[in-house]
Amino acid sequence: LDISDLKRKSLLNYKPYTYGEQPDPNEKWIKLNTNENAYQPPQIVLDEIKAAVNEKLRLYPDPTCLELRKLLLSKYFVQYNEMIKLDNLIVANGSDEVIDILFKAFIDSGDIVVFFNPSYGMYPVVADLYGAKSQIIELTDRFEIPEGIDQVKGKMMIICSPNNPSGMSVPNSIIESICKKFPGLVVVDEAYEDFSSTTAISLISKYKNLAVMRTFSKGFCLASERIGILVANSQIVQFMMDVKLPYNVSYLSQVSANASLKHIEIFKEMHKEIIAERAKVTNGMRKLKLEVLPSDANFILVKLPSAEIAMKFFTECKVNKILIRQYNKKELLPYLRISIGKPEENVILLKVFQETAKKVMK
Amino acid sequence: LDISDLKRKSLLNYKPYTYGEQPDPNEKWIKLNTNENAYQPPQIVLDEIKAAVNEKLRLYPDPTCLELRKLLLSKYFVQYNEMIKLDNLIVANGSDEVIDILFKAFIDSGDIVVFFNPSYGMYPVVADLYGAKSQIIELTDRFEIPEGIDQVKGKMMIICSPNNPSGMSVPNSIIESICKKFPGLVVVDEAYEDFSSTTAISLISKYKNLAVMRTFSKGFCLASERIGILVANSQIVQFMMDVKLPYNVSYLSQVSANASLKHIEIFKEMHKEIIAERAKVTNGMRKLKLEVLPSDANFILVKLPSAEIAMKFFTECKVNKILIRQYNKKELLPYLRISIGKPEENVILLKVFQETAKKVMK
């Protein structure tokens, strides 16, 4: 018996997801490569989580995340209370599991799933795992969705907005035109929406094939606790509830998200600060004659004159204990993606960029 | 567009998993229906978890659970250190996700997956979700694996040992005879092993198609935190690592499991107490002329003279704020499954059984 023979035949050409580099936590790095929130959760949130570390740990967590969904309605989606109810919400073990559950509920082997390039790397990975046919649509040179998108057919389309890695939002006019014509589910992944002024949420009541994803990993400083949310028509949510693993979100993860929502006003201030820092870093880069895409996220995408120069900036940052993201995909070689850090981190970053620019740009 | 039309065609006959009843946590119930550990985690473990609620919450958790796997080797699998190494271990979001990942790595649509009835209800549910053909083998009247099992073919076989709901372990001699002949993966789900004296772990080095599952939900009082483990040949583990969601185990879940393993000696004492209580409850039931299956788990399966009488005991318990588990499957109608509670809870349970027996049995 050869164990390799037991592996799924349909996975013979499968390529696993590649993580962003995680440095040794005992070394002091400025970590701007995986778009985590620069700030730790507020002390009051940490205190409330600590207070919940008690005898309940022995019990199974709530399979429906009821308290969290109630808080989402009363604190996070307040302005949409007319259209979003409890049965329009499902919670999962991070956005990654939301995507997994979407495939489990809606994608049979051979179904066509549409997404864009470049975008979040998990979409094609999950598509392969569920035997879907990936139809990948190339974004324009300006990272925009190309003309004619409303002619595309498929069972599901995933739109990341603000997109990773460009940081640019997709206008609701484009999402509307897709929802009207697309014969399947239209999923808008709004992982970075807390740093943006655009959202497709208001379209949910108008288009029953629309689903919107959110996460606590970026806006709520909770990447560790894996909280992903999906908002959609109650029928979509019910199908997903039926197929998800029963106890998919741990008790302390639910507690962490609940505590965060109770103090959402602190996070709103934090988002304003991050947006202000994003403007500072963007301006600093532009002063160096670097092109920066207009970002709606907690990161920016910077275009260097060449792949070679991009690599020099990346290396120079690493020498200075700053980790940023570079890419191996051909079309992204001259680009660097940089998460927005704390003010003092951003100052150091800009200084390293300044000095490197002097050295390597004519 | 009708949303029902978007649902997977292959799920038309799918039936979701049915949870054990979760009572209102604000009401005072003796909860003996879902096999959680009767005891809360030791205070020192709770304190260590609290101490870890800090700035790390903003960061992604370790995708490989490295510290947890190291502790599993040094604290939990000490006696197997010659045969189990780091690359023989994978951690997931509860045993349910271990099962999900097994299917993702090894089961193509149409592959045959073998399991037993009655057993844990998630196996057929996940099989349906992955389009597997479920081959269900009925256990004997004594809940034993029937003769001729080593003739059965398939891509994967899942054996729950100690089995849920019988509480009975499968002898290693039977597991060995299956491993020798079965042309696929043999998965032994040892969720309740901490209360047993049998394990298939020692067979791992001998049979490369064998995988053994463990969980922190029962023995380590951590059902809330969803920690499932699989031990197998490194090739099996590598295939599973390649297909699992990148950040599948939250930071605080990893911290909880780590803290538990650091104080494993406290849990070993606790297991002895639960086993002693199991003997007391079993004896108490037998004094009432009730048949109790010999249990290796933290629950017992009690046979009542009829389905009707079983229902009366169940109802009488509920009236007295004790929740136990009854079944709708025909072959299990006269049975009740009862988790072992704390000593004082078990006294109340036995009293209610005594009084009910007086009323309803001849």
XYZ file of C-alpha atoms in Angstrom:
724
model
C 0.000 0.000 0.000
C 1.441 3.351 -1.120
C -0.042 6.281 0.818
C 0.353 8.561 -2.241
C -2.197 6.370 -4.017
C -4.779 7.298 -1.383
C -4.547 11.021 -2.074
C -7.491 12.430 -4.003
C -7.021 11.924 -7.744
C -8.598 15.320 -8.376
C -5.840 17.008 -6.340
C -2.945 15.858 -8.501
C -2.279 19.410 -9.773
C -3.286 21.144 -6.541
C -1.029 23.880 -5.137
C -1.409 24.734 -1.434
C -1.903 28.311 -0.236
C 1.350 30.168 0.506
C 1.370 32.079 3.790
C 2.827 35.514 4.341
C 6.127 35.151 6.220
C 5.708 34.921 10.008
C 8.893 36.141 11.713
C 10.163 34.715 14.989
C 7.894 36.389 17.591
C 10.907 36.711 19.930
C 12.733 38.947 17.446
C 11.732 42.588 17.160
C 10.274 43.104 13.689
C 8.116 45.841 12.230
C 5.645 43.481 10.647
C 3.889 45.105 7.697
C 3.461 42.053 5.465
C 0.122 40.402 6.365
C -2.268 43.341 6.896
C -2.897 42.681 10.543
C -4.108 45.663 12.555
C -1.137 47.663 13.861
C -2.809 48.101 17.230
C -3.565 45.565 19.929
C -7.192 45.245 21.104
C -8.156 47.951 23.633
C -7.382 47.044 27.252
C -11.077 46.996 28.177
C -11.681 44.354 25.493
C -8.748 42.276 26.754
C -10.147 42.560 30.298
C -13.583 41.361 29.227
C -12.071 38.372 27.430
C -10.041 37.493 30.548
C -13.189 37.674 32.671
C -14.808 35.064 30.419
C -12.002 32.514 30.905
C -14.039 30.430 33.337
C -15.972 27.194 33.883
C -17.724 27.586 30.511
C -14.568 26.328 28.800
C -15.703 22.756 29.483
C -18.903 23.203 27.446
C -19.472 23.190 23.689
C -19.688 26.711 22.252
C -22.946 28.104 20.875
C -23.222 26.583 17.373
C -25.247 29.572 16.159
C -23.176 32.418 17.699
C -26.462 33.979 18.804
C -25.083 36.693 21.087
C -22.525 37.707 18.481
C -25.172 37.943 15.780
C -27.372 40.067 18.071
C -24.446 42.410 18.734
C -23.700 42.608 15.010
C -27.237 43.898 14.511
C -27.239 46.338 17.420
C -23.679 47.636 17.111
C -22.138 46.949 13.698
C -24.969 46.936 11.160
C -27.115 49.524 13.001
C -27.909 51.567 9.918
C -29.179 48.460 8.104
C -31.592 47.262 10.809
C -34.547 47.412 8.452
C -33.003 44.908 6.037
C -30.605 42.745 8.069
C -32.073 40.386 10.690
C -30.582 37.533 12.722
C -31.274 35.003 9.983
C -29.280 37.035 7.472
C -26.056 36.409 9.420
C -23.689 33.461 9.693
C -20.391 33.388 11.611
C -17.439 31.112 10.828
C -13.860 30.334 11.826
C -12.415 33.261 9.875
C -13.313 34.431 6.371
C -11.441 31.413 5.056
C -14.067 29.148 6.600
C -16.867 31.392 5.297
C -15.481 30.737 1.809
C -15.170 27.011 2.559
C -18.818 26.877 3.697
C -19.957 28.760 0.583
C -18.342 26.065 -1.559
C -19.794 23.285 0.617
C -23.293 24.689 0.221
C -23.311 25.787 -3.416
C -20.497 24.303 -5.512
C -20.723 20.867 -7.070
C -17.622 19.452 -8.721
C -17.333 21.000 -12.191
C -19.279 24.180 -11.376
C -17.705 27.390 -12.650
C -16.442 29.846 -10.039
C -15.339 33.274 -11.223
C -12.764 35.465 -9.552
C -10.156 38.039 -10.427
C -6.404 38.279 -10.707
C -4.664 39.614 -8.777
C -6.783 39.074 -5.664
C -6.819 37.105 -2.415
C -4.942 33.837 -2.919
C -7.404 31.585 -1.065
C -10.176 31.735 -3.696
C -8.466 29.525 -6.317
C -7.121 27.208 -3.586
C -10.597 26.476 -2.181
C -12.003 26.195 -5.711
C -9.459 23.457 -6.472
C -10.310 21.655 -3.217
C -13.994 21.518 -4.170
C -13.339 20.464 -7.759
C -14.712 23.727 -9.170
C -13.643 25.117 -12.536
C -11.858 28.390 -11.794
C -12.554 31.109 -14.331
C -9.964 33.783 -13.604
C -10.557 37.254 -14.989
C -7.523 39.505 -15.282
C -7.950 42.989 -13.850
C -6.833 45.900 -16.034
C -3.402 47.534 -15.701
C -5.079 49.905 -13.221
C -6.372 46.919 -11.185
C -9.939 47.603 -12.281
C -12.624 45.102 -13.284
C -12.617 44.961 -17.112
C -15.522 45.887 -19.395
C -17.973 43.124 -20.241
C -17.908 41.560 -16.779
C -21.732 41.465 -16.763
C -21.600 38.952 -19.609
C -19.683 36.365 -17.576
C -21.554 33.225 -16.473
C -20.932 30.887 -13.534
C -22.252 29.421 -10.287
C -20.414 31.844 -7.998
C -18.316 34.990 -8.406
C -16.046 36.316 -5.663
C -15.161 40.015 -5.673
C -12.677 41.285 -3.087
C -13.501 44.931 -2.281
C -11.359 46.729 -1.221
C -9.243 44.359 -3.261
C -6.131 42.705 -1.948
C -3.432 43.663 -3.067
C -4.513 46.884 -4.806
C -6.482 48.315 -1.866
C -9.078 49.660 -4.307
C -12.843 49.315 -3.788
C -15.198 48.133 -6.505
C -17.952 50.735 -7.045
C -21.493 49.618 -6.222
C -22.568 50.473 -9.771
C -20.355 47.640 -11.070
C -21.527 45.231 -8.355
C -25.151 46.063 -9.200
C -24.628 45.442 -12.902
C -23.055 42.065 -12.065
C -25.838 41.059 -9.633
C -28.463 41.816 -12.296
C -26.929 39.582 -14.958
C -24.881 36.919 -13.172
C -26.790 33.606 -12.968
C -25.184 32.543 -9.663
C -24.107 33.830 -6.288
C -22.162 37.118 -6.144
C -19.926 37.201 -3.063
C -18.274 40.479 -2.085
C -15.405 39.943 0.344
C -15.213 43.167 2.365
C -12.379 42.076 4.676
C -10.944 45.611 4.623
C -14.222 47.529 4.643
C -13.602 49.076 8.068
C -10.999 51.311 6.402
C -13.186 52.185 3.432
C -16.209 54.354 2.694
C -17.855 51.954 0.226
C -19.908 48.844 1.033
C -22.269 46.603 -0.899
C -24.379 45.852 2.204
C -27.160 48.200 1.151
C -27.654 46.113 -2.028
C -28.485 42.911 -0.117
C -32.215 43.636 0.049
C -32.280 44.427 -3.671
C -30.351 41.409 -5.020
C -31.047 38.062 -3.429
C -27.990 36.485 -5.090
C -25.648 38.885 -3.274
C -23.636 37.917 -0.180
C -21.206 40.177 1.673
C -18.339 38.960 3.844
C -16.701 40.765 6.742
C -13.942 39.770 9.161
C -12.721 40.752 12.635
C -9.097 40.088 11.605
C -8.351 43.594 10.346
C -10.710 46.233 11.745
C -11.086 44.588 15.171
C -7.450 43.548 15.825
C -8.527 39.908 16.117
C -6.677 37.969 13.401
C -5.778 35.476 16.134
C -9.370 34.575 16.924
C -10.673 33.825 13.429
C -14.047 35.518 13.175
C -15.566 35.715 9.695
C -19.093 36.941 8.941
C -21.406 36.589 5.961
C -24.519 38.694 5.351
C -27.044 37.507 2.785
C -30.595 36.465 1.986
C -31.862 34.155 4.757
C -32.124 31.208 2.350
C -28.426 31.455 1.501
C -27.591 31.658 5.203
C -29.806 28.652 6.016
C -28.113 26.452 3.386
C -24.759 27.437 4.851
C -25.897 26.770 8.439
C -26.989 23.281 7.337
C -23.566 22.314 5.993
C -21.153 24.039 8.362
C -19.416 22.016 11.078
C -21.679 22.189 14.151
C -19.328 23.911 16.598
C -17.184 25.883 14.180
C -16.493 29.002 16.259
C -14.810 28.525 19.625
C -16.219 30.037 22.807
C -13.311 32.436 23.408
C -13.440 33.562 19.775
C -17.125 34.376 20.204
C -16.351 36.135 23.508
C -13.558 38.173 21.844
C -15.840 39.338 19.039
C -18.668 40.135 21.474
C -16.367 42.216 23.680
C -15.059 44.081 20.620
C -18.531 44.992 19.403
C -19.518 46.252 22.849
C -16.721 48.797 22.529
C -17.025 49.483 18.822
C -16.654 53.248 19.303
C -12.993 52.748 20.322
C -12.387 50.833 17.087
C -14.053 53.530 15.007
C -11.560 56.062 16.366
C -8.748 53.622 15.675
C -9.900 53.213 12.045
C -9.776 56.998 11.607
C -6.201 57.041 12.900
C -5.159 54.229 10.565
C -6.759 56.039 7.620
C -4.874 59.219 8.586
C -1.605 57.256 8.808
C -2.354 55.693 5.422
C -2.521 59.216 3.957
C 0.804 60.112 5.596
C 2.582 57.004 4.289
C 1.044 57.472 0.831
C 2.212 61.095 0.699
C 5.667 60.151 1.931
C 5.993 57.560 -0.846
C 4.704 59.952 -3.497
C 7.295 62.539 -2.427
C 9.861 59.921 -3.396
C 8.240 59.844 -6.870
C 6.817 56.398 -6.209
C 3.392 55.476 -7.535
C 0.903 54.468 -4.821
C -2.521 53.101 -5.689
C -5.441 54.872 -3.989
C -6.178 52.604 -1.004
C -9.422 51.947 0.893
C -7.688 49.366 3.111
C -5.133 49.198 5.949
C -2.340 48.682 3.428
C -1.008 50.343 0.298
C 0.323 48.944 -2.960
C 3.444 50.770 -4.141
C 4.762 50.535 -7.699
C 8.516 50.662 -8.121
C 10.190 51.454 -11.456
C 11.202 47.808 -11.939
C 11.105 44.363 -10.362
C 14.792 44.728 -9.588
C 14.317 47.993 -7.722
C 11.314 46.564 -5.870
C 13.499 43.718 -4.690
C 16.127 46.198 -3.488
C 13.541 48.082 -1.414
C 12.199 44.803 -0.022
C 15.707 43.649 0.951
C 16.681 47.006 2.432
C 13.522 46.914 4.584
C 14.350 43.406 5.739
C 17.886 44.447 6.694
C 16.247 47.140 8.825
C 13.902 44.581 10.439
C 10.854 45.717 8.492
C 8.836 42.956 6.833
C 6.749 43.988 3.795
C 5.127 41.875 1.063
C 6.629 41.215 -2.350
C 5.204 38.916 -4.999
C 6.375 36.177 -7.312
C 3.572 36.629 -9.866
C 4.979 38.277 -13.013
C 2.452 41.119 -13.164
C 3.150 42.035 -9.526
C 6.955 41.891 -9.565
C 7.462 45.696 -9.523
C 4.982 46.102 -6.659
C 5.324 46.013 -2.882
C 2.350 45.750 -0.520
C 2.834 47.498 2.805
C 0.472 47.281 5.779
C -0.074 50.551 7.651
C 1.781 50.346 10.967
C 1.731 52.465 14.096
C 2.829 56.101 13.585
C 6.356 55.444 14.875
C 6.671 52.351 12.663
C 5.553 54.304 9.611
C 8.192 56.960 10.312
C 10.899 54.304 10.321
C 9.493 52.743 7.143
C 9.505 56.066 5.307
C 13.050 56.750 6.447
C 14.260 53.413 5.099
C 12.412 54.083 1.817
C 13.979 57.554 1.620
C 17.502 56.246 2.117
C 16.957 53.364 -0.273
C 15.559 55.720 -2.916
C 18.716 57.834 -2.687
C 20.830 54.753 -3.247
C 18.954 52.860 -5.959
C 16.846 55.375 -7.949
C 19.247 57.169 -10.314
C -33.454 33.635 -9.923
C -34.508 31.098 -7.288
C -31.879 30.691 -4.561
C -32.887 27.028 -4.092
C -31.633 26.361 -7.606
C -28.149 27.448 -6.547
C -27.878 24.825 -3.803
C -25.599 21.915 -4.671
C -27.478 19.322 -6.711
C -25.626 16.574 -4.873
C -27.075 17.760 -1.548
C -30.712 17.261 -2.460
C -31.075 14.363 -0.006
C -28.650 15.739 2.571
C -29.679 15.746 6.243
C -27.830 18.143 8.582
C -26.261 16.963 11.827
C -28.582 17.139 14.844
C -27.064 18.685 17.946
C -27.517 17.458 21.477
C -29.912 19.843 23.254
C -28.185 22.921 24.740
C -30.229 24.226 27.675
C -30.453 27.912 28.579
C -27.121 28.560 30.352
C -28.917 30.846 32.826
C -31.081 27.968 34.082
C -29.581 25.472 36.467
C -29.421 22.114 34.693
C -27.477 18.961 35.408
C -26.239 18.563 31.856
C -25.429 14.922 31.105
C -26.416 14.803 27.434
C -23.368 15.789 25.363
C -20.428 14.076 27.108
C -18.657 17.225 28.124
C -16.238 16.872 31.027
C -18.100 17.371 34.319
C -15.250 19.469 35.692
C -14.072 22.919 34.703
C -10.411 23.308 33.721
C -8.072 23.584 36.747
C -7.628 27.146 38.050
C -3.943 27.174 37.115
C -4.872 26.423 33.501
C -7.496 29.186 33.501
C -4.887 31.583 34.933
C -2.378 30.738 32.209
C -4.983 31.310 29.503
C -5.873 34.691 31.046
C -2.198 35.678 31.081
C -2.049 35.043 27.325
C -4.921 37.440 26.524
C -2.596 40.176 25.302
C -1.286 42.067 22.281
C -0.820 38.823 20.336
C -4.566 38.796 19.640
C -3.995 41.153 16.709
C -1.720 38.651 14.928
C -2.559 35.560 12.908
C -2.188 32.358 14.935
C 0.540 29.813 14.215
C -0.776 27.835 11.215
C 1.211 24.758 12.283
C 0.434 24.766 16.056
C 4.130 24.115 16.633
C 4.235 24.663 20.402
C 1.152 22.494 20.886
C 2.640 19.683 18.812
C 5.878 19.882 20.814
C 3.917 19.638 24.059
C 1.929 16.703 22.698
C 5.226 14.871 22.207
C 6.749 15.817 25.559
C 3.620 15.526 27.729
C 0.853 13.493 26.088
C 2.505 10.909 23.843
C 5.635 10.495 26.019
C 5.628 6.715 25.887
C 5.543 6.784 22.061
C 8.470 9.153 21.544
C 10.333 6.592 19.467
C 7.578 6.388 16.872
C 5.726 9.735 16.986
C 7.553 12.887 15.826
C 6.374 16.431 15.067
C 5.546 15.552 11.471
C 3.204 12.772 12.610
C 0.843 15.309 14.217
C -1.779 17.685 12.844
C -4.106 19.915 14.900
C -7.531 21.155 13.780
C -10.579 23.097 14.926
C -12.046 20.138 16.836
C -12.275 16.505 15.765
C -15.044 17.552 13.398
C -12.522 19.550 11.377
C -10.009 16.684 11.539
C -12.661 14.555 9.829
C -13.397 17.332 7.336
C -9.684 17.612 6.456
C -9.407 13.817 6.051
C -12.171 13.967 3.446
C -10.604 17.018 1.755
C -7.280 15.204 1.421
C -8.378 11.675 0.542
C -11.985 11.408 -0.630
C -13.021 12.082 -4.201
C -16.714 12.176 -5.012
C -17.939 8.574 -5.342
C -15.253 7.040 -3.113
C -16.521 4.495 -0.590
C -16.253 5.434 3.082
C -17.028 2.756 5.644
C -18.347 3.339 9.137
C -20.551 1.701 11.689
C -24.017 2.090 13.105
C -24.646 3.198 15.743
C -21.695 5.556 16.046
C -20.860 9.257 16.016
C -23.387 11.091 13.844
C -20.909 13.370 12.060
C -19.302 10.631 9.907
C -22.234 10.151 7.486
C -22.919 13.897 7.435
C -19.383 14.756 6.286
C -19.439 11.818 3.842
C -22.554 13.283 2.217
C -20.972 16.731 2.045
C -17.979 15.334 0.146
C -20.071 13.188 -2.177
C -18.695 9.939 -0.761
C -20.621 6.670 -0.892
C -21.336 5.759 2.732
C -21.103 2.058 3.439
C -22.684 1.633 6.853
C -21.981 -1.568 8.743
C -24.430 -2.484 11.496
C -22.860 -3.414 14.808
C -24.117 -6.580 16.487
C -26.814 -6.547 19.193
C -23.932 -6.270 21.665
C -22.571 -3.212 19.795
C -19.591 -5.183 18.528
C -17.988 -5.086 15.081
C -19.401 -8.046 13.123
C -17.402 -10.962 11.708
C -16.012 -10.569 8.217
C -15.111 -6.914 8.639
C -11.647 -7.592 7.214
C -13.285 -8.397 3.863
C -14.785 -4.930 3.479
C -13.273 -2.618 0.827
C -13.236 1.181 0.595
C -11.113 4.347 0.510
C -11.502 5.130 4.213
C -12.954 3.435 7.293
C -13.766 5.322 10.495
C -13.869 3.373 13.750
C -14.954 5.188 16.909
C -13.217 3.606 19.924
C -14.426 3.840 22.640
C -17.552 3.999 20.535
C -20.250 6.591 20.955
C -22.915 5.714 22.148
C -21.953 2.264 23.500
C -18.822 3.393 25.366
C -17.076 0.164 24.317
C -13.519 0.042 22.932
C -12.586 -1.923 19.834
C -9.755 -4.377 20.651
C -6.442 -3.767 18.872
C -6.593 -7.293 17.467
C -9.615 -6.298 15.382
C -8.041 -2.986 14.335
C -4.894 -4.846 13.283
C -6.828 -7.336 11.195
C -8.609 -4.441 9.470
C -5.380 -2.484 8.834
C -3.813 -5.562 7.232
C -6.597 -6.100 4.695
C -8.332 -2.762 4.163
C -7.169 -1.072 0.919
C -7.650 2.487 2.252
C -7.138 4.647 5.300
C -8.213 3.263 8.694
C -9.123 6.112 11.049
C -9.626 5.349 14.734
C -11.485 8.159 16.515
C -10.299 7.977 20.129
C -12.268 10.997 21.383
C -12.915 9.219 24.708
C -9.553 7.517 25.062
C -8.575 9.486 28.168
C -11.117 7.389 30.092
C -10.031 4.092 28.569
C -7.135 1.683 28.851
C -6.986 0.759 25.151
C -5.412 2.748 22.319
C -4.390 2.033 18.751
C -1.499 4.522 18.876
C 1.122 1.792 19.242
C 0.011 0.343 15.880
C 0.845 3.532 13.938
C 4.448 2.517 13.256
C 3.310 -0.901 12.071
C 0.473 0.112 9.698
C 1.042 3.145 7.541
C -2.641 3.333 6.581
C -3.662 3.862 10.223
C -4.552 7.272 11.669
C -5.663 7.942 15.244
C -7.725 10.929 16.352
C -7.804 12.541 19.789
C -9.636 15.575 21.159
C -9.305 18.035 24.049
C -13.111 18.307 24.326
C -13.574 15.447 26.785
C -10.418 14.593 28.719
C -9.124 18.185 28.932
C -12.416 20.024 29.722
C -12.019 22.117 26.566
C -15.077 21.412 24.383
C -15.385 25.194 24.027
C -12.002 25.609 22.395
C -12.225 23.002 19.615
C -8.923 21.169 19.648
C -8.753 17.975 17.599
C -5.580 16.002 16.912
C -4.616 13.365 14.364
C -1.601 11.063 14.619
C -0.449 9.196 11.526
C 2.285 8.469 9.041
C 4.006 11.746 8.065
C 2.804 11.450 4.472
C -0.837 11.361 5.585
C -0.213 14.363 7.839
C 1.522 16.291 5.023
C -1.407 15.770 2.618
C -3.750 17.040 5.330
C -1.536 20.068 6.104
C -1.613 20.958 2.393
C -5.413 21.107 2.202
C -6.420 22.499 5.594
C -7.415 26.163 5.924
C -4.195 28.071 6.713
C -5.112 29.519 10.130
C -7.561 26.872 11.300
C -6.829 26.872 15.051
C -7.248 30.177 16.895
C -4.507 31.574 19.125
C -6.472 31.247 22.378
C -7.448 27.677 21.480
C -3.772 26.830 21.002
C -2.947 28.606 24.276
C -5.686 26.665 26.108
C -4.405 23.330 24.872
C -0.795 24.256 25.660
C -1.695 25.287 29.212
C -3.624 22.035 29.706
C -0.724 19.869 28.588
C 1.669 21.706 30.897
C -0.512 20.533 33.803
C -1.445 17.128 32.440
C -0.887 15.436 35.818
C -3.945 17.274 37.232
C -6.046 15.903 34.379
C -4.768 12.371 34.919
C -6.059 12.510 38.497
C -9.349 13.909 37.221
C -9.692 11.031 34.746
C -9.250 8.544 37.600
C -12.030 10.258 39.539
C -14.368 10.205 36.552
C -13.631 6.522 35.991
C -14.402 5.852 39.686
C -17.667 7.801 39.403
C -18.520 5.839 36.247
C -18.223 2.648 38.291
C -20.498 4.097 40.997
C -23.180 5.180 38.528
C -22.954 1.858 36.681
C -23.370 -0.072 39.921
C -26.258 2.132 41.000
C -28.059 1.458 37.729
C -27.402 -2.274 37.881
C -28.880 -2.371 41.400
C -32.076 -1.123 39.761
C -31.878 -4.180 37.438
C -30.982 -1.977 34.498
C -28.520 -3.205 31.889
C -25.455 -0.978 31.508
C -22.901 -1.581 28.769
C -19.284 -1.803 29.950
C -17.958 1.715 29.297
C -14.444 2.948 28.529
C -15.710 6.530 28.168
C -17.029 9.408 30.301
C -20.599 8.239 29.693
C -22.638 5.068 29.989
C -25.299 3.546 27.778
C -28.234 2.197 29.787
C -30.771 -0.246 28.359
C -34.330 0.106 29.601
C -36.934 -2.678 29.225
C -38.712 -0.788 26.433
C -38.705 2.422 24.402
C -41.712 3.577 26.395
C -39.977 3.094 29.732
C -36.837 4.788 28.397
C -38.934 7.790 27.479
C -40.431 7.851 30.982
C -36.957 7.916 32.568
C -35.868 10.621 30.138
C -38.913 12.751 30.950
C -38.628 12.213 34.691
C -34.980 13.346 34.512
C -35.981 16.433 32.567
C -38.661 17.305 35.132
C -35.867 17.141 37.711
C -33.641 19.431 35.604
C -31.353 16.611 34.473
C -30.645 16.464 30.754
C -29.649 13.039 29.373
C -29.568 11.755 25.792
C -32.315 9.690 24.155
C -32.415 8.598 20.528
C -34.826 8.547 17.639
C -33.104 5.712 15.760
C -35.224 2.553 16.050
C -32.441 0.292 17.363
C -31.589 2.809 20.099
C -35.097 3.639 21.326
C -34.827 1.615 24.579
C -31.439 3.154 25.390
C -30.394 6.268 27.252
C -26.874 7.709 27.131
C -25.760 9.464 30.291
C -22.566 11.495 30.702
C -20.777 11.019 34.023
C -21.316 14.124 36.149
C -19.714 15.408 39.308
C -20.196 13.166 42.383
C -23.073 15.274 43.729
C -24.765 15.322 40.312
C -24.468 11.564 39.998
C -26.123 11.121 43.421
C -29.109 13.187 42.259
C -29.257 11.269 38.965
C -29.308 7.914 40.754
C -32.009 9.130 43.129
C -34.235 10.200 40.232
C -33.617 6.838 38.525
C -34.457 5.002 41.772
C -37.737 6.840 42.220
C -38.663 6.480 38.573
C -37.890 2.768 38.672
C -40.295 2.365 41.608
C -43.034 4.091 39.639
C -42.640 2.653 36.152
C -40.987 -0.775 36.405
C -43.636 -3.398 37.277
